[in-house]
mmCIF file of C-alpha atoms in Angstrom:
data_model
loop_
_atom_site.group_PDB
_atom_site.id
_atom_site.type_symbol
_atom_site.label_atom_id
_atom_site.label_comp_id
_atom_site.label_asym_id
_atom_site.label_seq_id
_atom_site.Cartn_x
_atom_site.Cartn_y
_atom_site.Cartn_z
ATOM 1 C CA MET A 692 3.222 10.679 -42.042
ATOM 2 C CA SER A 693 4.912 14.201 -40.142
ATOM 3 C CA ASN A 694 7.324 13.693 -37.678
ATOM 4 C CA LEU A 695 4.123 15.050 -34.914
ATOM 5 C CA SER A 696 2.145 12.263 -36.671
ATOM 6 C CA ALA A 697 4.457 9.576 -36.074
ATOM 7 C CA ALA A 698 4.563 10.478 -32.435
ATOM 8 C CA PHE A 699 1.072 10.763 -31.704
ATOM 9 C CA ALA A 700 0.689 7.580 -32.947
ATOM 10 C CA GLN A 701 3.649 6.077 -30.823
ATOM 11 C CA THR A 702 1.987 8.187 -27.993
ATOM 12 C CA LEU A 703 -0.866 6.002 -28.230
ATOM 13 C CA HIS A 704 0.891 3.046 -28.198
ATOM 14 C CA ILE A 705 1.827 3.489 -25.291
ATOM 15 C CA ARG A 706 -1.344 4.222 -24.003
ATOM 16 C CA ASP A 707 -3.038 1.659 -24.910
ATOM 17 C CA HIS A 708 0.147 -0.957 -24.138
ATOM 18 C CA CYS A 709 2.606 0.586 -21.845
ATOM 19 C CA LEU A 710 2.039 -2.446 -18.599
ATOM 20 C CA CYS A 711 3.596 -0.099 -16.233
ATOM 21 C CA LEU A 712 0.940 2.683 -17.320
ATOM 22 C CA HIS A 713 -1.920 0.258 -16.757
ATOM 23 C CA ALA A 714 -0.791 -1.032 -13.406
ATOM 24 C CA GLN A 715 -0.298 3.159 -12.144
ATOM 25 C CA ARG A 716 -3.778 4.065 -12.871
ATOM 26 C CA ALA A 717 -5.381 0.852 -11.213
ATOM 27 C CA ALA A 718 -3.128 1.781 -8.881
ATOM 28 C CA ARG A 719 -4.337 4.885 -8.565
ATOM 29 C CA ALA A 720 -7.650 4.025 -8.949
ATOM 30 C CA LEU A 721 -7.863 1.443 -6.617
ATOM 31 C CA SER A 722 -6.554 3.464 -3.675
ATOM 32 C CA ARG A 723 -8.855 5.559 -4.918
ATOM 33 C CA ARG A 724 -11.248 3.142 -4.106
ATOM 34 C CA PHE A 725 -10.317 1.790 -0.813
ATOM 35 C CA ASP A 726 -9.352 5.621 0.719
ATOM 36 C CA GLU A 727 -13.253 6.397 0.698
ATOM 37 C CA ALA A 728 -13.521 2.458 2.288
ATOM 38 C CA PHE A 729 -11.319 4.209 5.180
ATOM 39 C CA ARG A 730 -12.121 7.354 5.346
ATOM 40 C CA PRO A 731 -14.404 7.223 8.193
ATOM 41 C CA PHE A 732 -10.861 5.258 10.530
ATOM 42 C CA GLY A 733 -8.903 8.601 9.687
ATOM 43 C CA ILE A 734 -6.697 6.972 8.049
ATOM 44 C CA THR A 735 -5.902 5.991 3.937
ATOM 45 C CA SER A 736 -5.444 2.637 2.046
ATOM 46 C CA GLY A 737 -1.671 2.813 1.925
ATOM 47 C CA GLN A 738 -1.921 4.091 5.907
ATOM 48 C CA PHE A 739 -4.030 0.930 6.614
ATOM 49 C CA SER A 740 -1.081 -1.298 4.347
ATOM 50 C CA LEU A 741 1.633 0.307 6.408
ATOM 51 C CA LEU A 742 -0.734 -0.768 9.562
ATOM 52 C CA ASN A 743 -1.347 -4.156 8.429
ATOM 53 C CA GLY A 744 2.488 -4.385 7.471
ATOM 54 C CA LEU A 745 3.418 -3.546 11.444
ATOM 55 C CA ASN A 746 0.097 -6.279 13.005
ATOM 56 C CA ARG A 747 3.092 -8.784 13.431
ATOM 57 C CA GLN A 748 4.113 -11.198 16.918
ATOM 58 C CA GLU A 749 7.414 -8.819 17.631
ATOM 59 C CA PRO A 750 7.005 -4.652 16.349
ATOM 60 C CA PRO A 751 9.477 -4.902 12.896
ATOM 61 C CA MET A 752 12.887 -2.656 11.937
ATOM 62 C CA ILE A 753 11.469 -0.009 9.608
ATOM 63 C CA GLY A 754 13.578 -1.966 7.070
ATOM 64 C CA ALA A 755 11.845 -4.729 7.264
ATOM 65 C CA VAL A 756 8.148 -2.964 7.093
ATOM 66 C CA ALA A 757 10.428 -1.156 3.644
ATOM 67 C CA GLU A 758 10.728 -4.506 2.263
ATOM 68 C CA LEU A 759 7.187 -5.784 2.773
ATOM 69 C CA LEU A 760 6.215 -2.160 1.411
ATOM 70 C CA VAL A 761 8.565 -2.649 -1.544
ATOM 71 C CA MET A 762 8.993 1.370 -1.025
ATOM 72 C CA ASP A 763 12.776 3.059 0.242
ATOM 73 C CA ARG A 764 13.266 3.430 4.276
ATOM 74 C CA SER A 765 12.884 7.180 3.962
ATOM 75 C CA THR A 766 9.414 6.414 2.201
ATOM 76 C CA VAL A 767 8.477 4.769 4.995
ATOM 77 C CA THR A 768 9.222 6.275 7.973
ATOM 78 C CA ALA A 769 7.661 9.771 6.276
ATOM 79 C CA ASN A 770 4.291 7.227 6.265
ATOM 80 C CA LEU A 771 4.944 6.591 10.096
ATOM 81 C CA LYS A 772 5.008 10.150 11.197
ATOM 82 C CA PRO A 773 1.439 10.750 10.717
ATOM 83 C CA LEU A 774 0.635 7.589 12.507
ATOM 84 C CA GLU A 775 2.873 8.484 15.368
ATOM 85 C CA ARG A 776 0.699 11.838 15.906
ATOM 86 C CA ALA A 777 -2.620 9.725 15.785
ATOM 87 C CA GLY A 778 -1.576 7.815 18.393
ATOM 88 C CA LEU A 779 -2.085 4.584 16.156
ATOM 89 C CA ILE A 780 1.940 3.731 16.313
ATOM 90 C CA THR A 781 5.099 4.237 18.936
ATOM 91 C CA VAL A 782 8.435 4.220 17.658
ATOM 92 C CA ALA A 783 11.263 2.836 19.246
ATOM 93 C CA VAL A 784 14.923 2.576 19.632
ATOM 94 C CA ASP A 785 15.978 -1.410 19.080
ATOM 95 C CA GLU A 786 17.005 -2.563 22.519
ATOM 96 C CA GLN A 787 19.977 -4.477 20.148
ATOM 97 C CA ASP A 788 20.984 -1.855 17.650
ATOM 98 C CA ARG A 789 20.906 1.668 18.346
ATOM 99 C CA ARG A 790 21.109 2.115 15.499
ATOM 100 C CA GLY A 791 17.520 0.530 14.269
ATOM 101 C CA ARG A 792 13.641 1.836 15.397
ATOM 102 C CA ARG A 793 11.525 -0.606 15.610
ATOM 103 C CA VAL A 794 7.786 -0.389 14.782
ATOM 104 C CA ALA A 795 4.812 -1.033 17.014
ATOM 105 C CA LEU A 796 0.699 -0.986 17.154
ATOM 106 C CA THR A 797 -0.870 0.849 19.649
ATOM 107 C CA ASP A 798 -4.197 -0.617 21.415
ATOM 108 C CA ALA A 799 -5.574 2.321 18.793
ATOM 109 C CA GLY A 800 -4.162 2.012 16.221
ATOM 110 C CA ARG A 801 -5.569 -2.455 16.359
ATOM 111 C CA ALA A 802 -8.645 -1.472 16.819
ATOM 112 C CA VAL A 803 -8.569 1.197 14.340
ATOM 113 C CA LEU A 804 -6.699 -1.744 11.282
ATOM 114 C CA ALA A 805 -9.498 -4.786 13.194
ATOM 115 C CA GLN A 806 -12.372 -1.901 12.229
ATOM 116 C CA ALA A 807 -10.405 -0.879 8.623
ATOM 117 C CA THR A 808 -10.122 -5.064 7.862
ATOM 118 C CA LYS A 809 -13.158 -5.527 8.808
ATOM 119 C CA VAL A 810 -14.051 -2.546 5.322
ATOM 120 C CA TRP A 811 -11.682 -4.079 3.304
ATOM 121 C CA ILE A 812 -12.878 -8.131 3.451
ATOM 122 C CA GLU A 813 -15.975 -6.594 2.560
ATOM 123 C CA GLU A 814 -14.590 -4.152 -0.308
ATOM 124 C CA HIS A 815 -12.031 -6.931 -1.818
ATOM 125 C CA ALA A 816 -14.978 -9.007 -1.980
ATOM 126 C CA ALA A 817 -16.683 -7.015 -4.359
ATOM 127 C CA LEU A 818 -13.610 -6.098 -6.187
ATOM 128 C CA GLU A 819 -12.913 -9.546 -6.575
ATOM 129 C CA ASN A 820 -17.014 -10.544 -8.044
ATOM 130 C CA GLU A 821 -17.063 -7.422 -10.147
ATOM 131 C CA ILE A 822 -12.966 -8.534 -11.724
ATOM 132 C CA GLY A 823 -13.316 -12.645 -11.485
ATOM 133 C CA ASN A 824 -10.875 -14.005 -9.859
ATOM 134 C CA GLY A 825 -8.018 -11.962 -8.501
ATOM 135 C CA ASP A 826 -5.645 -15.247 -8.401
ATOM 136 C CA ALA A 827 -3.381 -14.711 -11.894
ATOM 137 C CA LEU A 828 -3.523 -10.991 -12.053
ATOM 138 C CA ARG A 829 -1.857 -11.357 -8.332
ATOM 139 C CA ALA A 830 0.356 -14.025 -9.816
ATOM 140 C CA GLY A 831 1.285 -11.478 -12.621
ATOM 141 C CA LEU A 832 1.505 -8.663 -10.397
ATOM 142 C CA ARG A 833 4.285 -10.360 -8.083
ATOM 143 C CA LEU A 834 6.206 -11.648 -11.056
ATOM 144 C CA ALA A 835 6.906 -8.244 -11.785
ATOM 145 C CA ILE A 836 7.985 -7.160 -8.610
ATOM 146 C CA ASP A 837 10.682 -10.353 -8.057
#
C-alpha cells in the first residue's frame, strides 16, 4: 500500500469513527435547524442559548454565562453585542465589583425569549421524536463536557 493510500485510509477511518467530527457535524446540523426556526424572531440558535442563559432571577456576571455555555468570556462578550444593539439585553457594571459586568434581559428580550421558547418546545419535541429518547445522547454529551 502506498503512503498516499495509507493516508487516505486513515482519513476514511477518522471520518467514520471520530467522535469530535461527528459531534461537530451534528452541532452544525442542529444549529441550522434551530437557526431556521428562530429566524422569525431575529435570533440564531446561539443567541437563543445566550438569552436562555441570562434568564435568571438576578442578572448574571459574564463569567457565569461563559461557564454555563462552556465559552470564553471574550467570546460571550462579543456575542452579547448584537443582542445589546437589538435592545434585547443590557450590560451594566456590577455594583459589588466594579471590574465585573452583569447582563440582564430587557422586556423586549424576555418577550423574544418567550416566543422563541414556544417554537423551541415544538421543534425540540419533533427532533426527539425523530431520534428517539435523547436521554442517552444528553448523558454522553455531558460526560464529554464534565
